[in-house]
Short mmCIF file of C-alpha atoms and ligand atoms in Angstrom, two decimals:
data_model
loop_
_atom_site.label_atom_id
_atom_site.label_comp_id
_atom_site.label_asym_id
_atom_site.label_seq_id
_atom_site.Cartn_x
_atom_site.Cartn_y
_atom_site.Cartn_z
CA MET H 999 53.47 -47.89 293.61
CA ALA H 1000 57.18 -47.21 294.17
CA TYR H 1001 58.43 -47.42 297.76
CA PRO H 1002 60.86 -44.73 298.98
CA ALA H 1003 64.30 -46.32 298.84
CA ASP H 1004 65.59 -44.48 301.85
CA ARG H 1005 63.47 -43.89 304.97
CA PRO H 1006 65.11 -41.70 307.62
CA ARG H 1007 61.88 -42.00 309.67
CA ARG H 1008 62.69 -45.64 310.51
CA LEU H 1009 65.19 -44.48 313.11
CA ARG H 1010 62.78 -41.96 314.64
CA SER H 1011 60.09 -44.39 315.73
CA SER H 1012 60.85 -44.66 319.46
CA GLU H 1013 62.68 -42.67 322.07
CA ARG H 1014 65.18 -45.46 322.72
CA LEU H 1015 65.93 -45.76 319.03
CA ARG H 1016 66.37 -42.01 318.68
CA ASP H 1017 68.65 -41.95 321.71
CA LEU H 1018 70.63 -44.87 320.33
CA VAL H 1019 71.57 -43.10 317.12
CA ALA H 1020 71.64 -39.44 318.25
CA GLU H 1021 74.65 -37.57 316.84
CA THR H 1022 74.94 -35.20 319.77
CA ASP H 1023 74.93 -36.13 323.45
CA ARG H 1024 73.11 -34.09 326.07
CA LEU H 1025 75.30 -31.42 327.51
CA ALA H 1026 76.74 -32.74 330.78
CA PRO H 1027 76.79 -30.30 333.75
CA SER H 1028 80.57 -30.78 333.85
CA ARG H 1029 80.80 -28.80 330.60
CA LEU H 1030 78.89 -25.80 331.93
CA VAL H 1031 80.34 -22.54 333.20
CA TYR H 1032 78.20 -20.44 335.56
CA PRO H 1033 78.88 -16.65 335.50
CA LEU H 1034 78.70 -14.80 338.83
CA PHE H 1035 78.78 -11.07 339.60
CA ALA H 1036 80.67 -10.01 342.74
CA ARG H 1037 79.84 -6.77 344.53
CA GLU H 1038 80.92 -5.13 347.80
CA GLY H 1039 79.08 -5.66 351.08
CA LEU H 1040 77.87 -8.49 353.25
CA GLY H 1041 74.67 -10.46 352.79
CA GLU H 1042 73.87 -8.34 349.71
CA ARG H 1043 71.85 -9.77 346.86
CA ARG H 1044 70.79 -7.32 344.12
CA PRO H 1045 68.67 -8.98 341.46
CA ILE H 1046 69.39 -7.84 337.90
CA PRO H 1047 66.01 -6.88 336.36
CA SER H 1048 67.07 -7.52 332.75
CA MET H 1049 68.52 -10.93 333.65
CA PRO H 1050 65.81 -12.85 335.55
CA GLY H 1051 67.34 -15.34 337.97
CA CYS H 1052 70.68 -13.48 338.11
CA ALA H 1053 71.91 -11.14 340.83
CA GLN H 1054 74.94 -9.17 341.91
CA LEU H 1055 76.17 -10.92 345.06
CA SER H 1056 78.44 -9.88 347.89
CA VAL H 1057 81.38 -12.28 348.28
CA ASP H 1058 79.81 -14.27 351.14
CA LEU H 1059 76.63 -15.01 349.12
CA LEU H 1060 78.64 -15.60 345.95
CA VAL H 1061 80.58 -18.33 347.73
CA ASP H 1062 77.31 -20.01 348.83
CA GLU H 1063 76.03 -19.88 345.25
CA ALA H 1064 79.27 -21.34 343.86
CA ARG H 1065 79.13 -24.14 346.42
CA ARG H 1066 75.62 -25.06 345.28
CA ALA H 1067 76.83 -25.05 341.66
CA GLN H 1068 79.77 -27.24 342.64
CA ASP H 1069 77.47 -29.70 344.41
CA GLU H 1070 75.26 -29.87 341.30
CA GLY H 1071 78.27 -30.97 339.24
CA ILE H 1072 78.84 -27.74 337.31
CA GLY H 1073 82.32 -27.52 335.82
CA ALA H 1074 83.30 -23.92 336.53
CA VAL H 1075 82.30 -20.48 337.67
CA LEU H 1076 83.26 -17.31 335.76
CA LEU H 1077 83.73 -14.27 337.96
CA PHE H 1078 82.98 -10.63 337.18
CA GLY H 1079 83.52 -7.77 339.61
CA ILE H 1080 81.19 -4.80 340.03
CA PRO H 1081 83.34 -2.37 342.04
CA ASP H 1082 82.26 0.71 343.98
CA ARG H 1083 85.17 2.75 342.62
CA LYS H 1084 86.01 3.32 338.97
CA ASP H 1085 88.80 5.39 337.38
CA ALA H 1086 90.37 6.07 334.00
CA LEU H 1087 92.79 3.12 334.14
CA GLY H 1088 90.50 0.65 335.95
CA SER H 1089 92.85 0.34 338.92
CA SER H 1090 90.30 -1.51 341.11
CA GLY H 1091 90.47 -4.33 338.55
CA ARG H 1092 94.19 -4.78 339.17
CA ASP H 1093 94.12 -4.51 342.95
CA PRO H 1094 95.35 -7.80 344.52
CA ASP H 1095 92.77 -7.12 347.27
CA GLY H 1096 90.03 -6.17 344.82
CA LEU H 1097 86.63 -7.83 344.63
CA VAL H 1098 87.47 -10.71 342.31
CA PRO H 1099 90.75 -11.68 344.04
CA ARG H 1100 88.90 -11.64 347.39
CA ALA H 1101 86.14 -13.80 345.94
CA LEU H 1102 88.74 -16.17 344.47
CA ARG H 1103 90.51 -16.61 347.80
CA ALA H 1104 87.22 -17.38 349.54
CA LEU H 1105 86.19 -19.80 346.78
CA ALA H 1106 89.52 -21.62 346.73
CA GLU H 1107 88.89 -22.40 350.39
CA LYS H 1108 85.14 -23.04 350.43
CA ALA H 1109 84.44 -24.50 346.97
CA PRO H 1110 87.69 -26.36 346.32
CA GLU H 1111 86.40 -28.64 343.55
CA ILE H 1112 84.89 -26.20 341.09
CA VAL H 1113 87.13 -24.66 338.43
CA LEU H 1114 87.67 -20.93 339.05
CA ILE H 1115 87.73 -18.72 335.98
CA ALA H 1116 88.34 -14.97 336.32
CA ASP H 1117 87.14 -12.67 333.56
CA VAL H 1118 89.92 -10.20 332.82
CA CYS H 1119 88.80 -6.91 331.29
CA LEU H 1120 88.90 -3.26 332.25
CA CYS H 1121 85.38 -2.21 331.27
CA GLU H 1122 83.77 -2.95 334.65
CA TYR H 1123 86.50 -0.90 336.37
CA THR H 1124 86.97 2.14 334.10
CA ASP H 1125 84.92 5.30 334.60
CA HIS H 1126 84.61 5.70 330.79
CA GLY H 1127 83.42 2.08 330.42
CA HIS H 1128 85.83 1.04 327.66
CA CYS H 1129 87.84 -2.18 327.78
CA GLY H 1130 91.22 -0.45 327.79
CA ALA H 1131 93.17 2.73 328.48
CA LEU H 1132 92.20 5.75 326.37
CA ASP H 1133 94.67 7.64 324.17
CA GLU H 1134 94.71 11.46 323.73
CA ARG H 1135 92.04 11.27 321.03
CA GLY H 1136 89.65 9.17 323.13
CA GLY H 1137 90.42 5.94 321.27
CA VAL H 1138 91.31 2.73 323.10
CA ALA H 1139 95.09 2.34 323.20
CA ASN H 1140 96.02 -1.26 322.45
CA ASP H 1141 99.61 -1.59 323.62
CA GLU H 1142 99.16 0.59 326.71
CA THR H 1143 96.29 -1.68 327.77
CA LEU H 1144 98.31 -4.93 327.60
CA PRO H 1145 100.33 -4.45 330.82
CA LEU H 1146 97.15 -3.45 332.68
CA LEU H 1147 95.45 -6.68 331.61
CA ALA H 1148 98.55 -8.69 332.49
CA GLU H 1149 98.59 -7.16 335.95
CA ALA H 1150 94.91 -8.04 336.49
CA ALA H 1151 95.56 -11.60 335.27
CA VAL H 1152 98.52 -12.07 337.63
CA ALA H 1153 96.49 -10.70 340.58
CA CYS H 1154 93.72 -13.25 339.83
CA ALA H 1155 96.21 -16.10 339.37
CA ARG H 1156 97.84 -15.30 342.72
CA ALA H 1157 94.41 -15.25 344.38
CA GLY H 1158 93.62 -18.76 343.15
CA ALA H 1159 92.14 -18.54 339.63
CA HIS H 1160 92.78 -21.74 337.68
CA VAL H 1161 91.92 -19.99 334.43
CA VAL H 1162 91.99 -16.33 333.35
CA ALA H 1163 89.66 -15.20 330.58
CA PRO H 1164 90.61 -11.99 328.75
CA SER H 1165 87.50 -10.48 327.13
CA ASP H 1166 88.86 -7.10 325.95
CA MET H 1167 89.79 -7.98 322.31
CA MET H 1168 93.11 -6.09 322.34
CA ASP H 1169 95.64 -7.48 319.82
CA GLY H 1170 98.41 -9.54 321.37
CA ARG H 1171 96.89 -9.82 324.84
CA VAL H 1172 97.01 -13.60 325.04
CA GLY H 1173 100.77 -13.71 324.43
CA HIS H 1174 101.30 -10.79 326.78
CA ILE H 1175 99.28 -12.38 329.59
CA ARG H 1176 100.98 -15.75 329.03
CA THR H 1177 104.42 -14.18 329.44
CA ALA H 1178 103.34 -12.28 332.55
CA LEU H 1179 101.86 -15.41 334.17
CA ASP H 1180 104.93 -17.48 333.32
CA SER H 1181 107.42 -14.92 334.59
CA ASN H 1182 105.43 -14.73 337.84
CA GLY H 1183 105.76 -18.47 338.34
CA ARG H 1184 102.21 -19.29 337.19
CA THR H 1185 102.89 -21.54 334.22
CA ASP H 1186 100.02 -23.68 335.57
CA VAL H 1187 97.26 -21.09 335.10
CA ALA H 1188 95.36 -21.55 331.82
CA ILE H 1189 94.05 -18.87 329.46
CA LEU H 1190 90.53 -19.04 328.09
CA SER H 1191 90.55 -16.46 325.34
CA TYR H 1192 87.45 -14.63 324.12
CA ALA H 1193 89.03 -15.16 320.68
CA ALA H 1194 86.15 -14.19 318.39
CA LYS H 1195 84.12 -11.68 320.35
CA TYR H 1196 81.73 -9.60 318.30
CA ALA H 1197 80.51 -6.03 318.83
CA SER H 1198 77.01 -7.28 319.58
CA ALA H 1199 73.65 -5.83 320.57
CA PHE H 1200 73.14 -9.06 322.54
CA TYR H 1201 75.29 -7.75 325.43
CA GLY H 1202 72.68 -5.15 326.44
CA PRO H 1203 71.40 -6.76 329.67
CA PHE H 1204 74.94 -7.64 330.84
CA ARG H 1205 76.03 -4.03 330.57
CA GLU H 1206 73.19 -3.14 332.88
CA ALA H 1207 74.24 -5.94 335.24
CA ALA H 1208 77.89 -4.89 335.22
CA GLN H 1209 77.25 -1.18 334.86
CA SER H 1210 79.86 -1.35 332.09
CA ALA H 1211 78.30 0.38 329.07
CA PRO H 1212 80.76 2.84 327.46
CA ARG H 1213 79.97 6.46 328.45
CA SER H 1214 80.61 7.54 324.87
CA GLY H 1215 81.19 5.74 321.60
CA ASP H 1216 80.94 1.98 321.20
CA ARG H 1217 83.18 -1.08 321.12
CA ARG H 1218 83.38 -1.45 317.33
CA GLY H 1219 86.98 -0.26 317.29
CA TYR H 1220 88.12 -3.41 319.10
CA GLN H 1221 85.36 -6.04 319.07
CA MET H 1222 84.63 -7.89 315.82
CA ASP H 1223 82.30 -6.82 313.02
CA PRO H 1224 79.25 -9.17 312.92
CA ARG H 1225 79.63 -9.35 309.13
CA ASN H 1226 82.93 -11.25 309.38
CA ALA H 1227 83.48 -14.98 309.76
CA ARG H 1228 86.84 -15.54 308.02
CA GLU H 1229 88.27 -12.95 310.38
CA ALA H 1230 87.06 -15.06 313.32
CA VAL H 1231 89.16 -17.95 312.05
CA ARG H 1232 92.12 -15.58 311.91
CA GLU H 1233 91.47 -14.43 315.51
CA VAL H 1234 91.14 -18.04 316.72
CA ARG H 1235 94.42 -19.03 315.03
CA LEU H 1236 96.23 -15.98 316.44
CA ASP H 1237 95.14 -16.68 320.02
CA ASP H 1238 95.90 -20.38 319.55
CA ALA H 1239 99.44 -19.47 318.40
CA GLU H 1240 99.88 -16.99 321.27
CA GLY H 1241 99.24 -19.81 323.72
CA ALA H 1242 95.54 -19.69 324.62
CA ASP H 1243 94.45 -23.01 326.14
CA VAL H 1244 90.73 -22.71 325.38
CA LEU H 1245 89.19 -20.54 322.63
CA MET H 1246 85.81 -18.87 322.77
CA VAL H 1247 83.22 -17.61 320.33
CA LYS H 1248 80.79 -14.98 321.62
CA PRO H 1249 77.81 -14.48 321.33
CA GLY H 1250 76.52 -17.99 320.62
CA LEU H 1251 73.12 -18.20 318.96
CA ALA H 1252 73.60 -15.78 316.09
CA TYR H 1253 77.14 -17.11 315.53
CA LEU H 1254 76.77 -20.88 315.21
CA ASP H 1255 78.42 -20.75 311.78
CA VAL H 1256 81.42 -19.04 313.38
CA LEU H 1257 81.52 -21.70 316.08
CA ALA H 1258 81.57 -24.46 313.45
CA ARG H 1259 84.37 -22.70 311.59
CA ALA H 1260 86.35 -22.21 314.78
CA ARG H 1261 85.91 -25.93 315.51
CA ALA H 1262 87.63 -26.74 312.23
CA ALA H 1263 90.40 -24.18 312.82
CA THR H 1264 91.80 -25.46 316.13
CA ALA H 1265 92.40 -28.72 317.97
CA LYS H 1266 92.08 -26.97 321.33
CA PRO H 1267 88.89 -26.99 323.43
CA LEU H 1268 86.26 -24.56 322.23
CA ALA H 1269 83.86 -22.56 324.40
CA VAL H 1270 80.76 -20.57 323.53
CA TYR H 1271 79.17 -17.77 325.56
CA ASN H 1272 75.38 -17.93 325.72
CA VAL H 1273 75.13 -14.19 326.36
CA SER H 1274 72.72 -12.03 328.33
CA GLY H 1275 70.62 -10.96 325.31
CA GLU H 1276 70.05 -14.60 324.33
CA HIS H 1277 69.00 -15.30 327.90
CA ALA H 1278 66.67 -12.27 327.87
CA LEU H 1279 64.91 -13.30 324.63
CA VAL H 1280 64.01 -16.70 326.05
CA GLU H 1281 63.00 -15.37 329.47
CA ALA H 1282 60.76 -12.66 327.99
CA ALA H 1283 59.04 -14.98 325.51
CA SER H 1284 58.44 -17.64 328.15
CA GLU H 1285 57.04 -15.08 330.56
CA LYS H 1286 54.49 -14.28 327.88
CA GLY H 1287 53.75 -17.97 327.48
CA TRP H 1288 54.89 -17.93 323.87
CA ILE H 1289 57.52 -20.69 324.07
CA ASP H 1290 58.23 -23.77 326.17
CA ARG H 1291 61.08 -22.41 328.27
CA ARG H 1292 62.77 -25.67 329.23
CA ARG H 1293 62.62 -27.21 325.76
CA THR H 1294 63.91 -24.00 324.21
CA ILE H 1295 66.86 -23.79 326.59
CA LEU H 1296 67.81 -27.44 326.05
CA GLU H 1297 67.50 -27.02 322.28
CA ILE H 1298 69.87 -24.05 322.39
CA MET H 1299 72.39 -26.08 324.43
CA THR H 1300 72.16 -28.94 321.95
CA ALA H 1301 72.77 -26.51 319.10
CA PHE H 1302 75.98 -25.26 320.74
CA ARG H 1303 77.21 -28.80 321.21
CA ARG H 1304 76.25 -29.80 317.65
CA ALA H 1305 78.10 -26.79 316.23
CA GLY H 1306 81.26 -27.87 318.04
CA ALA H 1307 81.40 -26.37 321.53
CA ASP H 1308 83.08 -28.37 324.29
CA VAL H 1309 82.24 -25.81 326.98
CA VAL H 1310 79.13 -23.62 327.35
CA ILE H 1311 79.00 -20.48 329.50
CA THR H 1312 75.39 -19.91 330.50
CA TYR H 1313 73.34 -18.14 333.16
CA TRP H 1314 71.06 -21.20 333.12
CA ALA H 1315 73.87 -23.53 334.23
CA ARG H 1316 72.34 -24.45 337.59
CA GLU H 1317 68.89 -25.10 336.15
CA ILE H 1318 70.27 -27.22 333.32
CA ALA H 1319 72.33 -29.21 335.81
CA ARG H 1320 69.22 -29.87 337.90
CA TRP H 1321 67.22 -30.95 334.83
CA SER H 1322 69.90 -33.42 333.85
CA ARG H 1323 69.46 -35.35 337.10
C1 LIG Q 2633 83.31 -7.48 328.89
C2 LIG Q 2633 82.26 -8.50 328.80
C3 LIG Q 2633 81.00 -8.35 328.25
C4 LIG Q 2633 80.35 -9.58 328.40
C5 LIG Q 2633 81.23 -10.44 329.05
N1 LIG Q 2633 82.41 -9.75 329.27
C6 LIG Q 2633 80.29 -7.18 327.70
C7 LIG Q 2633 80.85 -6.34 326.65
O1 LIG Q 2633 81.79 -6.67 325.93
O2 LIG Q 2633 80.29 -5.27 326.55
C8 LIG Q 2633 78.96 -9.88 327.93
C9 LIG Q 2633 78.30 -11.03 328.54
C10 LIG Q 2633 76.85 -11.11 328.26
O3 LIG Q 2633 76.25 -10.31 327.54
O4 LIG Q 2633 76.24 -12.05 328.81
N2 LIG Q 2633 84.14 -7.60 329.97
#
């Protein structure tokens, strides 16, 4: 009888041996980003039904939550604002005393160690729900949107954001925001660019959370077509050249090939957004008892790391941090 010449199973025989030769390390809490939704009020916690475990929080409670994340060793929080007032140009998103700047000022004081990332987009603040200003024909006007985004980014930087994260997918916004930050004396504030953000059905629960679904039409005129991967490399290179400090691929699970390609296209740190629909799939299946929730979540995190992510944005950040103790 001929013996197999090569036996990969030899290195799988014990846990210590597997750990010794594993190609991918467990995701450390320091690489996780925890998204938080700020709303008006005091002592207000509104659970988001489609995102079990997540809630819209008034600034006081949001600060408590960020402190807990900080104490668990989580790298950063990512802030979204859910304002009471919306208008055509999303002015509440550019207000230096708006929700996110107020949250940032409170966090800078009360959670001084955690990295503060502010999402910069108009969709939560516009009454039409699109990520930019509309033109006469109802389309989203690229170049008219850029100064609005820059203004929002500068307001967040002044309020204490260490990183601003434009998620609108307008062309040229990274360069525009970089110039605005620099000319306002904030050369120190970094840009995490949602470089390859797809027009995805996986954002459904988030849009409920942020009340940011477009009133009419969809986002396919500015977000990427899920059929394209070469174009993602082009987007990553463009944002890299415009001065983004960290590049992101979003969503994560259905786009691991894109993540791997982005990894090869830039030397800069790479982030992935484990989006609301991915969260919902796992939560719903585990509620039915159809999958092992914890193992599934950790396997997804390992997949992101294996595909090349340095940073993972996930609603499970606090739980994962606790498991890694
Ligand atoms: C837009 C934004 C979206 C998400 C993050 N930022 C939604 C969208 O583009 O419609 C989605 C996040 C998620 O689904 O978890 N500002």
